mmCIF file of C-alpha atoms in Angstrom:
data_model
loop_
_atom_site.group_PDB
_atom_site.id
_atom_site.type_symbol
_atom_site.label_atom_id
_atom_site.label_comp_id
_atom_site.label_asym_id
_atom_site.label_seq_id
_atom_site.Cartn_x
_atom_site.Cartn_y
_atom_site.Cartn_z
ATOM 1 C CA GLN A 1 43.150 27.564 -136.466
ATOM 2 C CA ARG A 2 41.148 30.742 -135.912
ATOM 3 C CA ALA A 3 38.262 30.976 -138.355
ATOM 4 C CA ASP A 4 39.267 34.500 -139.370
ATOM 5 C CA THR A 5 42.561 33.328 -140.919
ATOM 6 C CA PRO A 6 42.814 32.007 -144.477
ATOM 7 C CA ILE A 7 42.742 28.254 -144.974
ATOM 8 C CA LEU A 8 45.774 26.955 -146.818
ATOM 9 C CA ASP A 9 45.331 25.117 -150.099
ATOM 10 C CA GLY A 10 44.856 21.402 -149.582
ATOM 11 C CA TRP A 11 43.046 21.791 -146.246
ATOM 12 C CA SER A 12 39.343 21.945 -145.395
ATOM 13 C CA VAL A 13 37.254 22.731 -142.320
ATOM 14 C CA ALA A 14 36.123 19.611 -140.449
ATOM 15 C CA SER A 15 34.275 21.532 -137.710
ATOM 16 C CA SER A 16 33.993 25.002 -136.243
ATOM 17 C CA GLU A 17 34.303 25.460 -132.498
ATOM 18 C CA ALA A 18 33.198 28.407 -130.379
ATOM 19 C CA TRP A 19 35.735 29.277 -127.692
ATOM 20 C CA MET A 20 33.838 30.873 -124.825
ATOM 21 C CA GLU A 21 34.561 32.541 -121.473
ATOM 22 C CA VAL A 22 32.691 33.815 -118.430
ATOM 23 C CA SER A 23 33.825 35.448 -115.170
ATOM 24 C CA THR A 24 32.485 34.259 -111.848
ATOM 25 C CA SER A 25 30.574 37.537 -111.552
ATOM 26 C CA GLY A 26 28.856 36.851 -114.901
ATOM 27 C CA LEU A 27 28.074 33.197 -114.212
ATOM 28 C CA ALA A 28 24.426 32.270 -113.668
ATOM 29 C CA SER A 29 23.667 30.373 -110.455
ATOM 30 C CA ALA A 30 23.099 26.641 -110.709
ATOM 31 C CA ASN A 31 19.897 27.205 -108.710
ATOM 32 C CA ALA A 32 18.488 29.077 -111.721
ATOM 33 C CA PHE A 33 18.687 25.822 -113.706
ATOM 34 C CA LEU A 34 17.331 23.210 -111.349
ATOM 35 C CA PRO A 35 15.955 20.475 -113.608
ATOM 36 C CA GLY A 36 12.457 19.113 -113.173
ATOM 37 C CA VAL A 37 13.788 15.910 -111.583
ATOM 38 C CA ASP A 38 15.295 15.197 -108.157
ATOM 39 C CA VAL A 39 19.084 15.404 -108.712
ATOM 40 C CA LYS A 40 21.799 14.406 -106.250
ATOM 41 C CA ILE A 41 25.171 16.043 -106.905
ATOM 42 C CA SER A 42 28.493 14.529 -105.861
ATOM 43 C CA ILE A 43 32.063 15.734 -106.433
ATOM 44 C CA HIS A 44 34.906 13.297 -107.161
ATOM 45 C CA PRO A 45 38.700 13.600 -107.594
ATOM 46 C CA ARG A 46 38.482 11.517 -110.804
ATOM 47 C CA PRO A 47 35.640 10.145 -112.922
ATOM 48 C CA THR A 48 33.779 7.226 -111.385
ATOM 49 C CA GLU A 49 32.906 4.210 -113.526
ATOM 50 C CA ALA A 50 29.290 5.411 -113.560
ATOM 51 C CA MET A 51 30.472 8.757 -114.963
ATOM 52 C CA VAL A 52 32.570 6.934 -117.580
ATOM 53 C CA ARG A 53 29.456 4.991 -118.661
ATOM 54 C CA VAL A 54 27.534 8.267 -119.097
ATOM 55 C CA PHE A 55 30.472 9.739 -121.035
ATOM 56 C CA ALA A 56 30.552 6.669 -123.319
ATOM 57 C CA ASP A 57 26.788 6.838 -123.857
ATOM 58 C CA ALA A 58 26.846 10.566 -124.613
ATOM 59 C CA TYR A 59 29.934 10.684 -126.823
ATOM 60 C CA GLY A 60 30.466 7.156 -128.080
ATOM 61 C CA SER A 61 27.087 6.403 -129.571
ATOM 62 C CA GLY A 62 25.351 7.763 -132.608
ATOM 63 C CA GLY A 63 22.925 10.573 -132.061
ATOM 64 C CA ALA A 64 19.229 10.278 -132.702
ATOM 65 C CA GLU A 65 17.401 12.555 -135.121
ATOM 66 C CA GLY A 66 17.499 16.088 -133.708
ATOM 67 C CA ASP A 67 20.205 15.383 -131.106
ATOM 68 C CA VAL A 68 22.910 17.986 -130.692
ATOM 69 C CA GLY A 69 26.516 17.570 -129.641
ATOM 70 C CA TYR A 70 29.283 15.153 -130.485
ATOM 71 C CA PHE A 71 28.702 11.502 -131.330
ATOM 72 C CA ALA A 72 30.646 8.404 -132.232
ATOM 73 C CA LEU A 73 33.986 9.609 -130.900
ATOM 74 C CA PRO A 74 36.719 6.966 -131.033
ATOM 75 C CA PRO A 75 36.930 4.627 -128.003
ATOM 76 C CA GLU A 76 40.250 6.263 -127.059
ATOM 77 C CA TYR A 77 38.279 9.275 -125.792
ATOM 78 C CA GLU A 78 36.557 7.112 -123.177
ATOM 79 C CA GLU A 79 39.901 5.707 -122.025
ATOM 80 C CA ALA A 80 41.430 9.202 -121.880
ATOM 81 C CA TYR A 81 38.492 10.415 -119.775
ATOM 82 C CA ARG A 82 38.844 7.457 -117.403
ATOM 83 C CA ALA A 83 42.644 7.871 -117.086
ATOM 84 C CA ALA A 84 42.854 11.671 -116.819
ATOM 85 C CA ARG A 85 44.874 12.811 -113.825
ATOM 86 C CA PRO A 86 45.859 16.464 -113.568
ATOM 87 C CA GLN A 87 49.426 17.345 -112.768
ATOM 88 C CA GLN A 88 50.391 20.147 -110.394
ATOM 89 C CA PRO A 89 49.575 23.012 -110.420
ATOM 90 C CA THR A 90 46.312 21.884 -112.064
ATOM 91 C CA ALA A 91 43.455 20.644 -109.899
ATOM 92 C CA ALA A 92 40.312 18.953 -111.161
ATOM 93 C CA ALA A 93 36.870 18.171 -109.818
ATOM 94 C CA HIS A 94 34.454 15.780 -111.490
ATOM 95 C CA VAL A 95 30.773 16.463 -110.870
ATOM 96 C CA ALA A 96 28.195 13.687 -111.085
ATOM 97 C CA ALA A 97 24.455 14.355 -111.280
ATOM 98 C CA CYS A 98 22.466 11.303 -110.237
ATOM 99 C CA VAL A 99 18.753 10.732 -110.771
ATOM 100 C CA ASP A 100 16.914 7.794 -109.206
ATOM 101 C CA GLY A 101 20.243 6.459 -107.892
ATOM 102 C CA SER A 102 22.000 6.389 -111.279
ATOM 103 C CA CYS A 103 24.469 8.794 -112.821
ATOM 104 C CA ALA A 104 22.636 10.757 -115.527
ATOM 105 C CA ALA A 105 25.101 13.576 -116.270
ATOM 106 C CA ALA A 106 28.663 14.629 -115.488
ATOM 107 C CA ALA A 107 31.079 17.521 -115.991
ATOM 108 C CA THR A 108 34.723 18.213 -115.223
ATOM 109 C CA ILE A 109 36.273 21.471 -114.088
ATOM 110 C CA CYS A 110 40.057 21.857 -114.314
ATOM 111 C CA VAL A 111 41.623 24.708 -112.373
ATOM 112 C CA VAL A 112 44.981 26.406 -112.847
ATOM 113 C CA GLY A 113 45.474 29.457 -110.660
ATOM 114 C CA ASN A 114 42.311 31.500 -110.946
ATOM 115 C CA HIS A 115 41.260 30.121 -114.347
ATOM 116 C CA GLY A 116 39.057 27.106 -114.941
ATOM 117 C CA GLY A 117 38.214 25.019 -117.957
ATOM 118 C CA LEU A 118 34.890 23.226 -118.275
ATOM 119 C CA TYR A 119 35.315 19.846 -119.989
ATOM 120 C CA SER A 120 33.582 16.571 -120.729
ATOM 121 C CA VAL A 121 30.044 17.726 -120.036
ATOM 122 C CA CYS A 122 27.865 14.725 -120.825
ATOM 123 C CA VAL A 123 24.270 13.638 -120.365
ATOM 124 C CA ALA A 124 23.052 10.086 -120.932
ATOM 125 C CA HIS A 125 20.736 9.947 -123.933
ATOM 126 C CA ARG A 126 17.708 8.907 -121.887
ATOM 127 C CA TRP A 127 18.093 11.996 -119.643
ATOM 128 C CA ARG A 128 18.530 14.624 -122.352
ATOM 129 C CA ARG A 129 16.293 17.653 -122.832
ATOM 130 C CA ARG A 130 15.585 18.002 -119.089
ATOM 131 C CA GLY A 131 18.151 20.675 -118.170
ATOM 132 C CA LEU A 132 20.768 18.328 -116.694
ATOM 133 C CA GLY A 133 23.603 19.504 -118.987
ATOM 134 C CA ARG A 134 23.025 23.145 -118.082
ATOM 135 C CA TYR A 135 22.668 22.277 -114.391
ATOM 136 C CA VAL A 136 25.776 20.065 -114.105
ATOM 137 C CA SER A 137 27.795 22.700 -116.036
ATOM 138 C CA ALA A 138 26.717 25.427 -113.610
ATOM 139 C CA VAL A 139 27.467 23.225 -110.585
ATOM 140 C CA ALA A 140 30.939 22.415 -111.984
ATOM 141 C CA CYS A 141 31.680 26.121 -112.456
ATOM 142 C CA GLU A 142 30.495 26.837 -108.908
ATOM 143 C CA GLU A 143 32.891 24.137 -107.692
ATOM 144 C CA GLY A 144 35.639 25.834 -109.712
ATOM 145 C CA ALA A 145 34.819 29.154 -108.039
ATOM 146 C CA ARG A 146 35.076 27.418 -104.652
ATOM 147 C CA LEU A 147 38.562 26.270 -105.753
ATOM 148 C CA GLY A 148 39.554 29.867 -106.571
ATOM 149 C CA CYS A 149 38.534 30.400 -110.204
ATOM 150 C CA ARG A 150 37.635 33.896 -111.309
ATOM 151 C CA SER A 151 37.029 32.984 -114.948
ATOM 152 C CA PHE A 152 36.072 29.907 -116.923
ATOM 153 C CA PHE A 153 36.518 28.888 -120.535
ATOM 154 C CA LEU A 154 35.226 26.108 -122.765
ATOM 155 C CA GLN A 155 34.886 25.161 -126.380
ATOM 156 C CA THR A 156 31.831 23.760 -128.107
ATOM 157 C CA GLU A 157 30.316 23.403 -131.542
ATOM 158 C CA ALA A 158 29.817 26.887 -132.999
ATOM 159 C CA ASP A 159 26.319 28.145 -133.755
ATOM 160 C CA SER A 160 24.693 25.156 -132.077
ATOM 161 C CA PRO A 161 22.020 24.703 -129.402
ATOM 162 C CA VAL A 162 24.850 23.696 -127.054
ATOM 163 C CA GLU A 163 26.560 27.058 -127.596
ATOM 164 C CA GLU A 164 23.216 28.725 -126.833
ATOM 165 C CA MET A 165 22.945 26.687 -123.620
ATOM 166 C CA TYR A 166 26.361 27.937 -122.489
ATOM 167 C CA GLN A 167 25.354 31.499 -123.371
ATOM 168 C CA SER A 168 22.396 31.082 -120.996
ATOM 169 C CA LEU A 169 24.939 30.375 -118.232
ATOM 170 C CA GLY A 170 26.705 33.664 -119.030
ATOM 171 C CA PHE A 171 29.460 32.435 -121.363
ATOM 172 C CA LYS A 172 30.409 34.787 -124.203
ATOM 173 C CA ARG A 173 32.037 33.755 -127.460
ATOM 174 C CA LEU A 174 35.664 34.871 -127.745
ATOM 175 C CA PHE A 175 36.317 33.538 -131.256
ATOM 176 C CA ILE A 176 35.639 30.666 -133.627
ATOM 177 C CA GLY A 177 38.345 28.093 -134.238
ATOM 178 C CA ASN A 178 38.298 25.660 -137.128
ATOM 179 C CA LEU A 179 39.483 22.084 -136.951
ATOM 180 C CA LEU A 180 41.150 21.457 -140.288
ATOM 181 C CA THR A 181 41.730 18.217 -142.145
ATOM 182 C CA GLU A 182 44.061 17.621 -145.022
ATOM 183 C CA GLY A 183 42.246 17.280 -148.332
ATOM 184 C CA THR A 184 39.156 18.822 -149.806
#
């Protein structure tokens, strides 16, 4: 629920998410975020197995001290990522960023009309802190613009370094939403 609404008795906040948006005119160019490594970009109609491995590494394993983002998601998330197939009128493009011949980062852009959603941005642990997440996000949004998007949205952990990274791409916070769980 939106963070500015009262929480009912018997419920508590599990996490707070920033819902963010940017227009194509406000989006920073991917070229502004070229990482310090030689990256090869490829676009796919669905996630490749290499992209699924990066997703599993990024989201399915515990984070190291100082890591930001989501960790230890249930294995069902990996299967959902692998199996995702948009239905008309939605289109999707999956962006892979490869370094030294291996997938190091990935992002998905889903497009409906002139709106796009940025999803499943992931960077393998060994490639973090090199600008690949920012770069693959910007490339995915540029692909969305090529597909007709005029605005993009996403959600991420509120008040986190990841939210700051998306702000550097031009995203602005619309509101905070809370994920609630039953109990105290």
